[in-house]
Short mmCIF file of C-alpha atoms in Angstrom, two decimals:
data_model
loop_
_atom_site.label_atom_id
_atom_site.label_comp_id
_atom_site.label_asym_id
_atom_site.label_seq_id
_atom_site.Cartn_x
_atom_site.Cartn_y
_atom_site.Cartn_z
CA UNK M 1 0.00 0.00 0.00
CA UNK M 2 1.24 3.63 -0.86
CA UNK M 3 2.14 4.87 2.53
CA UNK M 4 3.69 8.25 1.19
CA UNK M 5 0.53 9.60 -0.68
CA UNK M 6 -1.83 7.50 0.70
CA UNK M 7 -3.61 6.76 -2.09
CA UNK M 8 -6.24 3.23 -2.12
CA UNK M 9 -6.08 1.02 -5.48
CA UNK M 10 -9.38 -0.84 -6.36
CA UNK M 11 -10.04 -3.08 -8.44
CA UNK M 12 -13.82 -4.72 -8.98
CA UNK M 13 -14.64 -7.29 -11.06
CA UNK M 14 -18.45 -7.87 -11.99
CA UNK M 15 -20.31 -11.44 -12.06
CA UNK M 16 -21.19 -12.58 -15.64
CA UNK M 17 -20.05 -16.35 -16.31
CA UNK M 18 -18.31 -17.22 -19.24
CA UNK M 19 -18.68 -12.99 -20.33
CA UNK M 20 -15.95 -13.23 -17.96
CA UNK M 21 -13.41 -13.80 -21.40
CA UNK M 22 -14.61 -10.07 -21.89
CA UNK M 23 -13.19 -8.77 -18.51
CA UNK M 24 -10.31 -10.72 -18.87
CA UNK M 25 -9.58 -8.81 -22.62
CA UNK M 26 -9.69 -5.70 -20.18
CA UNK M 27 -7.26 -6.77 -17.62
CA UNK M 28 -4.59 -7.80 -20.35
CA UNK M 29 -4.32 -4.35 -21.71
CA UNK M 30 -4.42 -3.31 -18.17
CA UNK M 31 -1.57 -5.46 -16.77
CA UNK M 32 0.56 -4.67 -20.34
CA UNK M 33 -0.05 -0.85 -18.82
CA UNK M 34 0.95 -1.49 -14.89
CA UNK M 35 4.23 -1.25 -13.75
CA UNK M 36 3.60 -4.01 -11.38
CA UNK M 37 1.92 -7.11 -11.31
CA UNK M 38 -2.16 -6.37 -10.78
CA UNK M 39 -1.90 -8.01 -7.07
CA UNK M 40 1.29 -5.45 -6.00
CA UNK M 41 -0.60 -2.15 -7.62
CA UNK M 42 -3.98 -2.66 -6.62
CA UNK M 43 -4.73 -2.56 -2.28
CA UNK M 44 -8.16 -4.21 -2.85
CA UNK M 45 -9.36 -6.77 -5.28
CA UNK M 46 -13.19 -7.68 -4.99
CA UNK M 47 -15.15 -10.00 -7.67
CA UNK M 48 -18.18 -11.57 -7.42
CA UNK M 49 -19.19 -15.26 -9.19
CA UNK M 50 -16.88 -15.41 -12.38
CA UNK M 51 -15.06 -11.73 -11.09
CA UNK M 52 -14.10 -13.61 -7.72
CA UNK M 53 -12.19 -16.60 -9.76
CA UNK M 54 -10.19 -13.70 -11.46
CA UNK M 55 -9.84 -11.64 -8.61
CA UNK M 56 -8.42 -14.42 -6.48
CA UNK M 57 -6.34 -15.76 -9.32
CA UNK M 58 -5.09 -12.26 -9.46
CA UNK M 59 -4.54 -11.89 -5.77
CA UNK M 60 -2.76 -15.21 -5.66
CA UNK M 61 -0.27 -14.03 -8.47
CA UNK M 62 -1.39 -15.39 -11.37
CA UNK M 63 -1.06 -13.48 -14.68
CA UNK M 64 -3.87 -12.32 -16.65
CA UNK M 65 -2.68 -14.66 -19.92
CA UNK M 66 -2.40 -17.84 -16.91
CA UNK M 67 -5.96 -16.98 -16.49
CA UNK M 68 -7.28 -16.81 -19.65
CA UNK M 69 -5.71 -19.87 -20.06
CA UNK M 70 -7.69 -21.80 -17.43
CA UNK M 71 -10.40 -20.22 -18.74
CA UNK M 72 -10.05 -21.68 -21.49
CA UNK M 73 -9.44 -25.03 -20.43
CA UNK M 74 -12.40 -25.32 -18.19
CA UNK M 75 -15.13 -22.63 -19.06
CA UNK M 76 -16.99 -24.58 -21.88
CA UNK M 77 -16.69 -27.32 -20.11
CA UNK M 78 -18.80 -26.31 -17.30
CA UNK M 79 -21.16 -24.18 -19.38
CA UNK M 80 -21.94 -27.32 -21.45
CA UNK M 81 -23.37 -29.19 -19.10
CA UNK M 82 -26.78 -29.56 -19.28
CA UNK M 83 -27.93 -29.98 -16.29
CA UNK M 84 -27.02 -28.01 -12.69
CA UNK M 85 -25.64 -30.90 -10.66
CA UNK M 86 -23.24 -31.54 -13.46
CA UNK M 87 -22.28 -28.03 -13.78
CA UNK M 88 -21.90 -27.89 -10.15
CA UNK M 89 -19.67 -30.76 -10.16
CA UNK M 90 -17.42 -29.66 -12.84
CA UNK M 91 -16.93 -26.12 -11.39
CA UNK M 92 -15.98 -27.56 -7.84
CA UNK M 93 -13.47 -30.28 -9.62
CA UNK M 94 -11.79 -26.88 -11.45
CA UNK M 95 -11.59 -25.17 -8.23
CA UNK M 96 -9.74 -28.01 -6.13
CA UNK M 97 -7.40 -28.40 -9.10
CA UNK M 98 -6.78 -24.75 -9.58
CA UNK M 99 -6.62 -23.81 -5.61
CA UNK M 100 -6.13 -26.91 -3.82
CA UNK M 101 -6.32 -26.61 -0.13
CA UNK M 102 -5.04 -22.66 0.02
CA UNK M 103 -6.81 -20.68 2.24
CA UNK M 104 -7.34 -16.43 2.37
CA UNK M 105 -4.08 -16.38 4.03
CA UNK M 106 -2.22 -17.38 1.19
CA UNK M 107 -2.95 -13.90 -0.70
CA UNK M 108 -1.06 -11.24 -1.63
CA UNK M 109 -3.29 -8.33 -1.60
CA UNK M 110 -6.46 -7.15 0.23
CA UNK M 111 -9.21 -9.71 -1.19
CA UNK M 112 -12.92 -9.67 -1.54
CA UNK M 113 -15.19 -12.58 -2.22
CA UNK M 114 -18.96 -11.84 -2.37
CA UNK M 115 -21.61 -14.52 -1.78
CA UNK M 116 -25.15 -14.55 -0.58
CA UNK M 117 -26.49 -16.33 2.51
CA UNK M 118 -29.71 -18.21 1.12
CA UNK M 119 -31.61 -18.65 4.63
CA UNK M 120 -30.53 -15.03 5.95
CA UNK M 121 -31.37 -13.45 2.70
CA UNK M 122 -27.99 -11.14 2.97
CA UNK M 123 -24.42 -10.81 2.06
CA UNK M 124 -21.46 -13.40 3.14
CA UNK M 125 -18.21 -11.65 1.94
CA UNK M 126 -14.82 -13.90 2.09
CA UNK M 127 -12.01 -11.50 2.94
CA UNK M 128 -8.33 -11.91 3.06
CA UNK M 129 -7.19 -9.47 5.66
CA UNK M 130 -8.14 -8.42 9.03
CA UNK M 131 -7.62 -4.80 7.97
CA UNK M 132 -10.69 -5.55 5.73
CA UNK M 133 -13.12 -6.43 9.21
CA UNK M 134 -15.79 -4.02 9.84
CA UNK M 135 -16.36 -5.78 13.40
CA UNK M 136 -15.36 -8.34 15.49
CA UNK M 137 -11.61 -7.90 14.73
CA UNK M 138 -10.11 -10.18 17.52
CA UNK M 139 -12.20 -13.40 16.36
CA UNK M 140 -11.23 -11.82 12.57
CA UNK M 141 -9.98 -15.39 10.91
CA UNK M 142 -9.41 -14.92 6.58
CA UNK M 143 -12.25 -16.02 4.57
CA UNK M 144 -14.12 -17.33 7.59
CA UNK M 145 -11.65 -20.39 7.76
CA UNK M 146 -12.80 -21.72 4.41
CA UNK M 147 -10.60 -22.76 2.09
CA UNK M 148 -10.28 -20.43 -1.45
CA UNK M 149 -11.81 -23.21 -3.67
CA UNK M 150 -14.90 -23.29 -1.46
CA UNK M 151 -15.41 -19.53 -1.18
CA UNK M 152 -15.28 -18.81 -4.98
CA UNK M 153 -17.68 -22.37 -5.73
CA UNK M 154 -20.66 -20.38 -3.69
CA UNK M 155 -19.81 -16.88 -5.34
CA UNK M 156 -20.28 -18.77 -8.51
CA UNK M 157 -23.26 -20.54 -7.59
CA UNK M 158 -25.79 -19.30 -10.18
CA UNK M 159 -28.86 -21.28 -8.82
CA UNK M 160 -30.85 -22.57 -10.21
CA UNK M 161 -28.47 -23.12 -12.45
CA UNK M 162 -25.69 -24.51 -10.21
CA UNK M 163 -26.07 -26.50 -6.46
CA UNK M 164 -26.22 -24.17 -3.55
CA UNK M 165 -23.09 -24.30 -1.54
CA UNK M 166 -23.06 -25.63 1.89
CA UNK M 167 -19.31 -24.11 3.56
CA UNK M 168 -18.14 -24.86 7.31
CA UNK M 169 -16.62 -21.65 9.04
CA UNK M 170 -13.65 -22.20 11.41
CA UNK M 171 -16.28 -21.62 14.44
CA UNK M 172 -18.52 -24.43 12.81
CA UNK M 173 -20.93 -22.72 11.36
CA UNK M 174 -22.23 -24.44 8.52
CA UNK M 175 -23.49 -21.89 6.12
CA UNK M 176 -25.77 -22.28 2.63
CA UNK M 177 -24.36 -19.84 0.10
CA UNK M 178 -25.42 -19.41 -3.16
CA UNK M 179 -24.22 -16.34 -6.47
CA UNK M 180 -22.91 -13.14 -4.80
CA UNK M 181 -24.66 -11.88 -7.88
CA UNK M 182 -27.85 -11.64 -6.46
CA UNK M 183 -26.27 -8.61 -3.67
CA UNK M 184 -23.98 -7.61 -5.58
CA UNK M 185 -23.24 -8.27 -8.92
CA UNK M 186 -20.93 -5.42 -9.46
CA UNK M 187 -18.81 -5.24 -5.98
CA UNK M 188 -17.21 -1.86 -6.00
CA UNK M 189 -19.95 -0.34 -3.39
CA UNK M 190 -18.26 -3.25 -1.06
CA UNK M 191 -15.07 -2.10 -1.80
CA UNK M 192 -14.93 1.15 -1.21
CA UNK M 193 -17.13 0.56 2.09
CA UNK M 194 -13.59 -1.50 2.97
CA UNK M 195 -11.53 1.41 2.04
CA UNK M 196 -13.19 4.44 3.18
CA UNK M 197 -14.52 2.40 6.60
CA UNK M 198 -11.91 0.31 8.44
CA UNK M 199 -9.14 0.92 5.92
CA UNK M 200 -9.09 4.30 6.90
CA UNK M 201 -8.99 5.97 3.65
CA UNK M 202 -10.51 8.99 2.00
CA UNK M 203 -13.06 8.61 -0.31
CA UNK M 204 -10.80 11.38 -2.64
CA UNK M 205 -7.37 9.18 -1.94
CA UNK M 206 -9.14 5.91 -3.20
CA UNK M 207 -9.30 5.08 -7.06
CA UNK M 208 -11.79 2.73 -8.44
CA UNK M 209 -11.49 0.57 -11.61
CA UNK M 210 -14.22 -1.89 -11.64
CA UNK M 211 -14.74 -4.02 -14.51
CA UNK M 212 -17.65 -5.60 -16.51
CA UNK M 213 -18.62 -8.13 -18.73
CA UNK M 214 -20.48 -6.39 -21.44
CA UNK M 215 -23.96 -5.76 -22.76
CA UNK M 216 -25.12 -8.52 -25.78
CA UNK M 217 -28.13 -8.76 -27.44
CA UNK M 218 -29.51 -11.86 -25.90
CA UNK M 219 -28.91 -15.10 -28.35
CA UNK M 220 -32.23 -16.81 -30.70
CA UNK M 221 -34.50 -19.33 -28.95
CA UNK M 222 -33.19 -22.25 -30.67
CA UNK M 223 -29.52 -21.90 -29.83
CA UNK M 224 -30.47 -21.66 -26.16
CA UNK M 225 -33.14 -24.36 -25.80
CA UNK M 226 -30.76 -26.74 -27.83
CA UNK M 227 -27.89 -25.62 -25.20
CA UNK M 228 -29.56 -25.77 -21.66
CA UNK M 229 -33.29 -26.15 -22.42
CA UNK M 230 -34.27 -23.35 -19.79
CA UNK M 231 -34.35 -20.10 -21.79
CA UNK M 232 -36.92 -18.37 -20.47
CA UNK M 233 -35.00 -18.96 -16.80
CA UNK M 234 -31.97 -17.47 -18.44
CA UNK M 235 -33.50 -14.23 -19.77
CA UNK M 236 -34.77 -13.79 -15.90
CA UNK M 237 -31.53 -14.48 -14.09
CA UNK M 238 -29.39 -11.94 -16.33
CA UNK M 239 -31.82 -9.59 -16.18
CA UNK M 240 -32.12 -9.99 -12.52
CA UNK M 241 -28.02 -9.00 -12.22
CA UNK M 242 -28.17 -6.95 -14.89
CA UNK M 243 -30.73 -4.46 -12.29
CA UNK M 244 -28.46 -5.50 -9.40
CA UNK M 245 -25.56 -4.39 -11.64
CA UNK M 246 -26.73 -1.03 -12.56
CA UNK M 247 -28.41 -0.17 -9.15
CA UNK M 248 -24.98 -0.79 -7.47
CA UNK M 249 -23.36 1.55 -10.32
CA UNK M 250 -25.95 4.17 -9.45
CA UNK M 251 -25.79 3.94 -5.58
CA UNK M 252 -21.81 4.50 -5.90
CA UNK M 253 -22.10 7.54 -8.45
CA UNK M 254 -24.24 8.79 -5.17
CA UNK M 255 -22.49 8.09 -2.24
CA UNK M 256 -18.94 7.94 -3.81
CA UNK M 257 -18.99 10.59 -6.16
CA UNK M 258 -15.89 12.16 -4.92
CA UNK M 259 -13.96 9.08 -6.03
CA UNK M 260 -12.09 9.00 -9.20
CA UNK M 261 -13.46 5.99 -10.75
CA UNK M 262 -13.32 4.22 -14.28
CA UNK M 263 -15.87 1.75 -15.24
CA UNK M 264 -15.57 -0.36 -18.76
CA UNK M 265 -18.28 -2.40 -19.65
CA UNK M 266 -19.64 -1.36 -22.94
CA UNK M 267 -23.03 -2.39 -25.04
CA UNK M 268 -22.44 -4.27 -28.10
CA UNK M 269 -26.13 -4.36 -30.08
CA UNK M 270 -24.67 -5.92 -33.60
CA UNK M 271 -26.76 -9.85 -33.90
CA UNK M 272 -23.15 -11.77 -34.30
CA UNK M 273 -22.41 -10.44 -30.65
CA UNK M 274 -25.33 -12.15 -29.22
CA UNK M 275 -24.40 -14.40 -26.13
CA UNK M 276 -25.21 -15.17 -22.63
CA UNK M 277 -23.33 -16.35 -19.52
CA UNK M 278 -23.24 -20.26 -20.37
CA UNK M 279 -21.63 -19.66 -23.51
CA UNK M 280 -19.25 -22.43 -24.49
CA UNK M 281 -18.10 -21.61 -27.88
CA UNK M 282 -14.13 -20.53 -27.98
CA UNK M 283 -14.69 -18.58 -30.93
CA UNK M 284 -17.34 -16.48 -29.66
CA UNK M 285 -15.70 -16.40 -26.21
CA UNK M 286 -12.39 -15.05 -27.93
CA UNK M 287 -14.64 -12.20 -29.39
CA UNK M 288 -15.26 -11.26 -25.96
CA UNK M 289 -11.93 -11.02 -24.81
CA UNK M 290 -10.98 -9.18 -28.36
CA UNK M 291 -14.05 -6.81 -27.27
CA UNK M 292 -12.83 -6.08 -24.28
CA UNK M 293 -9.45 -4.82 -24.97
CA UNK M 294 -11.25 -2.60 -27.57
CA UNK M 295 -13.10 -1.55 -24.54
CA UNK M 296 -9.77 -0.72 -22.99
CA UNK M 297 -8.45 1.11 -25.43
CA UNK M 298 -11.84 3.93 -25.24
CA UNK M 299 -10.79 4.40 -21.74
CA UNK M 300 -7.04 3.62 -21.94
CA UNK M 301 -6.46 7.73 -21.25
CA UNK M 302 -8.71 7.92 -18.52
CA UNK M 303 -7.17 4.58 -16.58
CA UNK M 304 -3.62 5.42 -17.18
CA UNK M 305 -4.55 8.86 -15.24
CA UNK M 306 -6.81 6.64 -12.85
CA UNK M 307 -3.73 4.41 -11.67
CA UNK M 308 -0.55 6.29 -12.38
CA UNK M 309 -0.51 9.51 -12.03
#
């Protein structure tokens, strides 16, 4: 952390499944501009569902190209499956092989995981660093106890669509998670409450880059129904995050306006850009990622100002 000008880094990655190739075409051009690696110039990394397996991937030390090579191993092959126990499975096989037993306290950087507690109807945030508590400091233990595997398996837990995820705290609670999507599909409002509340910050001395996954028209009928049969369940959940996505935008443009912030997630309207978040096909997903370093490149002014000056 800059302790001479006191200045907070954040960096907030939004849910959107395999749209995720899209924030990933972002974060390339950003890394290629950084000085650093991502986890050594940013103070706070938050993502929720496909966000948190970048931003812990990030926060671990992994390169943005290391990444987007995982995701390219393993994305279509969970977003194939057709039905959620099999996705479920798949996703949780990828996440022991990619994290293995680590825990929060094997990360670099100030860390935030977002969930949602399905009985208590609120948010469950996995966090790295004490630093990061808002209460209950003395009893703080990173990520609750719960291995990093676990913790980014019920941020990415899409249900219907994917198995709610049952995870044991290290005072034995046991706790059923399910997306952070549905509090908070784009995190940055968490963030900054971390910086500008027990991180001590300024709301003028932080700087906020928070990341999206794009705007698509939404794919024909047939392609869905021959995909995962449920298209009309589909339509609902993105629109549901897509609300939760811009009312979080809008509540920090009001309470946060003082912060210098860049946001890049643009709308593509053209028919060949048509997609959703279970897309499988490479091709298309590589147009993503190719559309979001476009992306980068309309803001590429404003973020090299954001982050290094």
């Amino acid at each position: 952390m800059d302790e001479v000008n006191r200045t907070c880094r954040i960096l907030s990655l939004d849910g959107g499944g395999a749209k995720g190739f899209y924030s990933l075409g972002v974060l390339r051009e950003v890394e290629a501009m950084l000085a650093f690696p991502i986890h050594e110039t940013f103070d706070v990394i938050f993502g929720t569902s496909t966000g948190s397996i970048i931003a812990t991937l990030l926060a671990t030390g992994k390169t943005v190209d290391e990444i987007h090579a995982l995701y390219c191993e393993h994305v279509p092959k969970i977003m194939q499956a057709k039905k959620a126990g099999e996705r479920t499975r798949r996703l949780r096989e990828v996440g022991e092989v990619i994290f293995g037993e680590d825990g929060f306290d094997t990360v670099l950087t100030g860390l935030g995981v977002v969930s949602t507690k399905w009985q208590l109807e609120t948010p469950m945030i996995f966090k790295s660093r004490q630093t990061q508590a808002h209460g209950r400091r003395a009893t703080f233990v990173p990520g609750f106890g719960c291995k990093l595997a676990d913790a980014v398996e019920a941020s990415c837990s899409a249900y219907p669509f994917f198995d709610r995820k049952i995870v044991t705290t290290d005072h034995g609670n046991e706790v059923e998670l399910f997306d952070g999507g549905y509090v908070a599909n784009n995190p940055a409002l968490y963030a900054l409450a971390d910086a500008t509340g027990p991180l001590g910050f300024a709301p003028q001395d932080c700087r906020v880059l928070t990341i999206g996954c794009g705007q698509y028209p939404e794919p024909h009928q047939g392609f869905i129904a021959r995909q995962i049969k449920s298209f009309l369940p589909v339509q609902l959940l993105q629109k549901t995050l897509g609300v939760n996505t811009a009312s979080m935008d809008q509540l920090r443009q009001l309470l946060f306006a003082n912060v210098p912030t860049v946001r890049v997630s643009d709308t593509f309207d053209k028919p060949e850009m048509a997609t959703d978040m279970f897309e499988h096909d490479l091709k298309k997903l590589n147009l993503l990622r190719q559309q979001g370093e476009q992306s980068f490149g309309r803001k590429e002014e404003e973020i090299h100002q954001l982050l290094l000056s």
